Amino acid sequence: MTEQNLTMLCDFYELTMGNGYFQAGMRDRVTYFDVFFRDVPDKGGFAICAGLGQLIDYIQNLHFNQEDIEYLRGRGLFSEEFLEYLSTFRFTGDIWAVPEGTPIFPREPVVTVRAPAIQAQLIETFTLLTMNHQSLIATKANRIVRAAQGRTVLEFGSRRAQGIDGAVSGARAAFIGGCKGTACTLSDQIYGVPAGGTMAHAWVQMFDSQYEAFKTYCEIYPTNATLLVDTYNTLKSGVPDAIRAFNEVLKPRGITRCGIRLDSGDLAYLTREARKMLDEAGWTECQISASNALDEYIIRDLLQQGAKVDLFGVGERMITASSQPVFGGVYKLVAVEDGRGRVLPKIKVSENVDKITDPHFKTLYRIYDKATGKAEADYITVHDEAVDAAQPLELFDPRATWKRKTYTNYTIRPLQVQVFRGGELVYTQPPLREIQAYCMEQVDTLWEEVKRFENPHGYYVDLSQKLWDIKQQLLRESRP
Amino acid sequence: MTEQNLTMLCDFYELTMGNGYFQAGMRDRVTYFDVFFRDVPDKGGFAICAGLGQLIDYIQNLHFNQEDIEYLRGRGLFSEEFLEYLSTFRFTGDIWAVPEGTPIFPREPVVTVRAPAIQAQLIETFTLLTMNHQSLIATKANRIVRAAQGRTVLEFGSRRAQGIDGAVSGARAAFIGGCKGTACTLSDQIYGVPAGGTMAHAWVQMFDSQYEAFKTYCEIYPTNATLLVDTYNTLKSGVPDAIRAFNEVLKPRGITRCGIRLDSGDLAYLTREARKMLDEAGWTECQISASNALDEYIIRDLLQQGAKVDLFGVGERMITASSQPVFGGVYKLVAVEDGRGRVLPKIKVSENVDKITDPHFKTLYRIYDKATGKAEADYITVHDEAVDAAQPLELFDPRATWKRKTYTNYTIRPLQVQVFRGGELVYTQPPLREIQAYCMEQVDTLWEEVKRFENPHGYYVDLSQKLWDIKQQLLRESRP
């Protein structure tokens, strides 16, 4: 799966434009494109960046095989010279990206591509697809994990995912966002997202009695016995049958760790009652798992109502981010080179002010307060600007320039890392567990006000004076 | 892509249960599972069935390779006998399914699986994943296509899709639902969904002037020139520059077919004005494409406001079905065989009445009125019941049994076809275009009242008296 050739997973216009650039003598024109997004899903205060791992796989496998060329020839739109060019095509450009797991904010360059026009244009669709999809799920998962206040959250949504990769990469993204594991076996095998699971209702129905189903399961999996107790009636028979099976099979072996799972009914009431029954029977270490149409809001409510849940299994609402299932990342031309290596900024104007792009090849920084360690603002400069962290730094709101704030006691770090240089991979992806740990640590640097689910505080993403001046000048020069 | 081994795309519990059935001596126990759904997305009156093509590919490629076995062995949960069994595992059961493109309704068996317990359980996740995902998108696409009232709808959403397969299979499902094509090149290459496209804003920005960008494009693609006219200002420069390029490049060649595309602004106003300008300039055959956050409601409103649009390009709201991005198909045990070939019905009870399953191995029929050709009701019987279409047929509402209706002048046809028999594929999938044509034809058999977007008429899905009686009996016998 990590070695699929997804070169043809492009919008067809990338090929017609590619052939056009080729025909118009612009094939070697060096271009810069930024990936950025405009709004945080669910009106949240920040998003979690993810998808770079699959972008790296894609770029490394990028090539047109003979079948692809034949398909394109059959379309009757492309010149033989262009098809010839595609047959030896590979990516020779540079890519910078914000590492996976980083909290990101609207309007900042999450990925920057510098490459000849045809190449940069061709990778648009897949770059957006992977960054949009995985950032969407990582962001949603992080909200749900934060709602669970330290309790374990597991990803259970494969069957409702939007396609194969929706399930497999989705489980990966959910892990980055803080889930402890998944039900998706393939995601474990490919990406190392810990997969687990025990039984469905069908297991219970297959036996002559629920007790027999539970007992058999405990005998086969004495150290992994989580019993689904809601097939018939959770409190009248489910929990009692589970306790009986634990007593009969696990107790004699000295096993105290076990679990029950509830997948229906009023989870607040049922888990409180089940907890009492388990504790009274001496199964104080028995963990209670709950699932069934959960999301961050329901988990928050359940905990406020005193639900006794140790693990939340979250399905469709996480794996599809159902409350807002689109992450609106875009891919916009921000600069071209003039043939002598000079970078000329480009802007996309729009009657909708929010849709005007920030031009130029840029550097993205994050500013942390030295005293608290908290992230205070992000700061975007032109690529060749120097920042001296020993000097005070005055930031201003790019849309309300009289709003200004000066930082004195701060550290500053660039957020993007170089991933490809001249087509060569120059970045080592950390193991997935490290990405998750980094994500948790970076989310901790955000103020609680930014992390609030409702009406979060707007985090500052400001432009340097130089960049702001260039943008204004381009706007003045732009066509009617 | 059609030959991927997705055997490990299962929920882990299917493997723990599989090993459990194996250990408990139940590996050869023949089980029946139904796939059905409970609610139509977007409160619609019906859904469109899709996903069978990928289910067939999956079943045919189903096997555990050595890597898979090693991974499972490494988990330390499975017996060596079970791993040995998996190493020669293949699907040997029967599958019946409603053909792709068929309108389907809540509670009816869309797919029925008859197989030994381990096999039937293992395929649960992928079966649901493919049927849920593609039915979701086909259903949404069909709504959007119907809103466009005969105008062309194209699928443009790859970049916002939930993963690779979300884009590629999503475009396939959208085509089944009635879209005429896609922007996704790979979906054309794999499934034959016609892919097309011309230019992005970056093309226009790459040239010194918009006119030059348009002229160059027309020269390279004189017979495929759809120009994106909203980069700077649609009416002041976009449409005039396009007309100038058409006049200069296409007119001398006698080409009258061309297009413009708008991706922003007020599409009702702008397309009306653009149409006037094009017509006045003699480009009456120039087609107007519109895109930008479209769905069935916006398209309906645009047309009511007199928008002049020939093609709608629909992106994120179709490819993610964003208004309700989950199709809630479930996979439930409905029967087991007793070892002597006798089929014993099983029921899943629930305190939530809507979640009680319809037991047994069943046959699903659709009843059409002979006079009008319209679909009147669906009718579910026990598998071995005979239906004599020469006799009047009395149906009753299974939840309000006093509501009865007798059909006399009707035709009746079974909706499921057998797809696998004893593990062998016995069904030939029609070409994708035929599936689309069948879908359009079958949607036409539905009354307008069922097709309404808001408060559609509830279509009847009724049980035979025999099936209803068995269900009542099982409910009476069910545990407390």
PDB file of C-alpha atoms in Angstrom, chain A residues 338-424:
ATOM      1  CA  ASP A 338      12.403  34.606 -13.601  1.00  0.00           C
ATOM      2  CA  GLY A 339      15.025  32.334 -15.134  1.00  0.00           C
ATOM      3  CA  ARG A 340      17.877  34.084 -13.312  1.00  0.00           C
ATOM      4  CA  GLY A 341      16.888  32.616  -9.957  1.00  0.00           C
ATOM      5  CA  ARG A 342      14.990  35.704  -8.872  1.00  0.00           C
ATOM      6  CA  VAL A 343      11.751  34.879  -7.057  1.00  0.00           C
ATOM      7  CA  LEU A 344       8.788  36.935  -8.284  1.00  0.00           C
ATOM      8  CA  PRO A 345       5.821  36.921  -5.893  1.00  0.00           C
ATOM      9  CA  LYS A 346       2.379  36.137  -7.324  1.00  0.00           C
ATOM     10  CA  ILE A 347      -0.983  36.897  -5.811  1.00  0.00           C
ATOM     11  CA  LYS A 348      -4.472  35.550  -6.511  1.00  0.00           C
ATOM     12  CA  VAL A 349      -6.936  38.389  -6.072  1.00  0.00           C
ATOM     13  CA  SER A 350     -10.608  37.836  -5.402  1.00  0.00           C
ATOM     14  CA  GLU A 351     -13.683  39.910  -4.777  1.00  0.00           C
ATOM     15  CA  ASN A 352     -13.963  37.862  -1.583  1.00  0.00           C
ATOM     16  CA  VAL A 353     -11.266  39.407   0.643  1.00  0.00           C
ATOM     17  CA  ASP A 354     -10.744  36.167   2.585  1.00  0.00           C
ATOM     18  CA  LYS A 355      -9.811  34.412  -0.650  1.00  0.00           C
ATOM     19  CA  ILE A 356      -6.882  36.737  -1.503  1.00  0.00           C
ATOM     20  CA  THR A 357      -3.685  34.751  -1.119  1.00  0.00           C
ATOM     21  CA  ASP A 358      -0.502  35.669   0.753  1.00  0.00           C
ATOM     22  CA  PRO A 359       2.104  35.894  -2.011  1.00  0.00           C
ATOM     23  CA  HIS A 360       5.737  34.841  -2.164  1.00  0.00           C
ATOM     24  CA  PHE A 361       8.119  32.120  -1.018  1.00  0.00           C
ATOM     25  CA  LYS A 362       7.799  32.417   2.739  1.00  0.00           C
ATOM     26  CA  THR A 363       9.070  31.185   6.079  1.00  0.00           C
ATOM     27  CA  LEU A 364       6.660  30.256   8.862  1.00  0.00           C
ATOM     28  CA  TYR A 365       7.692  30.695  12.508  1.00  0.00           C
ATOM     29  CA  ARG A 366       6.085  29.966  15.850  1.00  0.00           C
ATOM     30  CA  ILE A 367       6.773  32.255  18.800  1.00  0.00           C
ATOM     31  CA  TYR A 368       6.786  30.824  22.325  1.00  0.00           C
ATOM     32  CA  ASP A 369       6.793  32.796  25.560  1.00  0.00           C
ATOM     33  CA  LYS A 370       9.986  31.919  27.415  1.00  0.00           C
ATOM     34  CA  ALA A 371       8.393  32.187  30.844  1.00  0.00           C
ATOM     35  CA  THR A 372       5.350  29.970  30.225  1.00  0.00           C
ATOM     36  CA  GLY A 373       6.477  27.893  27.233  1.00  0.00           C
ATOM     37  CA  LYS A 374       3.144  28.712  25.606  1.00  0.00           C
ATOM     38  CA  ALA A 375       2.742  29.363  21.892  1.00  0.00           C
ATOM     39  CA  GLU A 376       1.871  33.033  21.464  1.00  0.00           C
ATOM     40  CA  ALA A 377       1.648  33.640  17.734  1.00  0.00           C
ATOM     41  CA  ASP A 378       2.790  32.458  14.315  1.00  0.00           C
ATOM     42  CA  TYR A 379       4.818  34.791  12.157  1.00  0.00           C
ATOM     43  CA  ILE A 380       5.262  34.592   8.392  1.00  0.00           C
ATOM     44  CA  THR A 381       8.179  36.315   6.640  1.00  0.00           C
ATOM     45  CA  VAL A 382       9.589  36.459   3.146  1.00  0.00           C
ATOM     46  CA  HIS A 383      11.960  33.481   2.707  1.00  0.00           C
ATOM     47  CA  ASP A 384      15.141  35.587   2.857  1.00  0.00           C
ATOM     48  CA  GLU A 385      14.268  37.719   5.867  1.00  0.00           C
ATOM     49  CA  ALA A 386      16.362  37.320   9.007  1.00  0.00           C
ATOM     50  CA  VAL A 387      14.749  37.157  12.440  1.00  0.00           C
ATOM     51  CA  ASP A 388      16.864  38.037  15.460  1.00  0.00           C
ATOM     52  CA  ALA A 389      15.296  36.496  18.548  1.00  0.00           C
ATOM     53  CA  ALA A 390      17.515  38.680  20.740  1.00  0.00           C
ATOM     54  CA  GLN A 391      15.577  41.740  19.571  1.00  0.00           C
ATOM     55  CA  PRO A 392      12.009  42.638  20.526  1.00  0.00           C
ATOM     56  CA  LEU A 393       9.532  41.624  17.830  1.00  0.00           C
ATOM     57  CA  GLU A 394       6.511  43.742  17.041  1.00  0.00           C
ATOM     58  CA  LEU A 395       3.641  41.875  15.425  1.00  0.00           C
ATOM     59  CA  PHE A 396       0.495  43.379  13.950  1.00  0.00           C
ATOM     60  CA  ASP A 397      -2.794  41.969  12.751  1.00  0.00           C
ATOM     61  CA  PRO A 398      -2.611  41.916   8.942  1.00  0.00           C
ATOM     62  CA  ARG A 399      -6.287  42.827   8.647  1.00  0.00           C
ATOM     63  CA  ALA A 400      -6.317  45.413  11.475  1.00  0.00           C
ATOM     64  CA  THR A 401      -2.833  46.849  11.389  1.00  0.00           C
ATOM     65  CA  TRP A 402      -3.345  49.159  14.374  1.00  0.00           C
ATOM     66  CA  LYS A 403      -3.584  46.078  16.622  1.00  0.00           C
ATOM     67  CA  ARG A 404       0.013  45.571  17.656  1.00  0.00           C
ATOM     68  CA  LYS A 405       1.872  43.577  20.249  1.00  0.00           C
ATOM     69  CA  THR A 406       5.591  43.451  21.069  1.00  0.00           C
ATOM     70  CA  TYR A 407       7.290  40.261  22.228  1.00  0.00           C
ATOM     71  CA  THR A 408      10.499  40.540  24.204  1.00  0.00           C
ATOM     72  CA  ASN A 409      11.034  37.361  26.199  1.00  0.00           C
ATOM     73  CA  TYR A 410      10.423  34.785  23.468  1.00  0.00           C
ATOM     74  CA  THR A 411      11.849  31.884  21.510  1.00  0.00           C
ATOM     75  CA  ILE A 412      11.072  31.458  17.865  1.00  0.00           C
ATOM     76  CA  ARG A 413      11.336  28.381  15.654  1.00  0.00           C
ATOM     77  CA  PRO A 414      10.631  27.731  11.995  1.00  0.00           C
ATOM     78  CA  LEU A 415       7.735  25.282  11.597  1.00  0.00           C
ATOM     79  CA  GLN A 416       8.448  23.862   8.153  1.00  0.00           C
ATOM     80  CA  VAL A 417      11.198  21.318   7.569  1.00  0.00           C
ATOM     81  CA  GLN A 418      12.708  20.574   4.181  1.00  0.00           C
ATOM     82  CA  VAL A 419      11.426  17.192   3.014  1.00  0.00           C
ATOM     83  CA  PHE A 420      12.677  16.984  -0.591  1.00  0.00           C
ATOM     84  CA  ARG A 421      15.666  18.778  -2.090  1.00  0.00           C
ATOM     85  CA  GLY A 422      16.160  18.485  -5.838  1.00  0.00           C
ATOM     86  CA  GLY A 423      13.822  15.504  -5.827  1.00  0.00           C
ATOM     87  CA  GLU A 424      15.758  13.674  -3.104  1.00  0.00           C
TER      88      GLU A 424
END
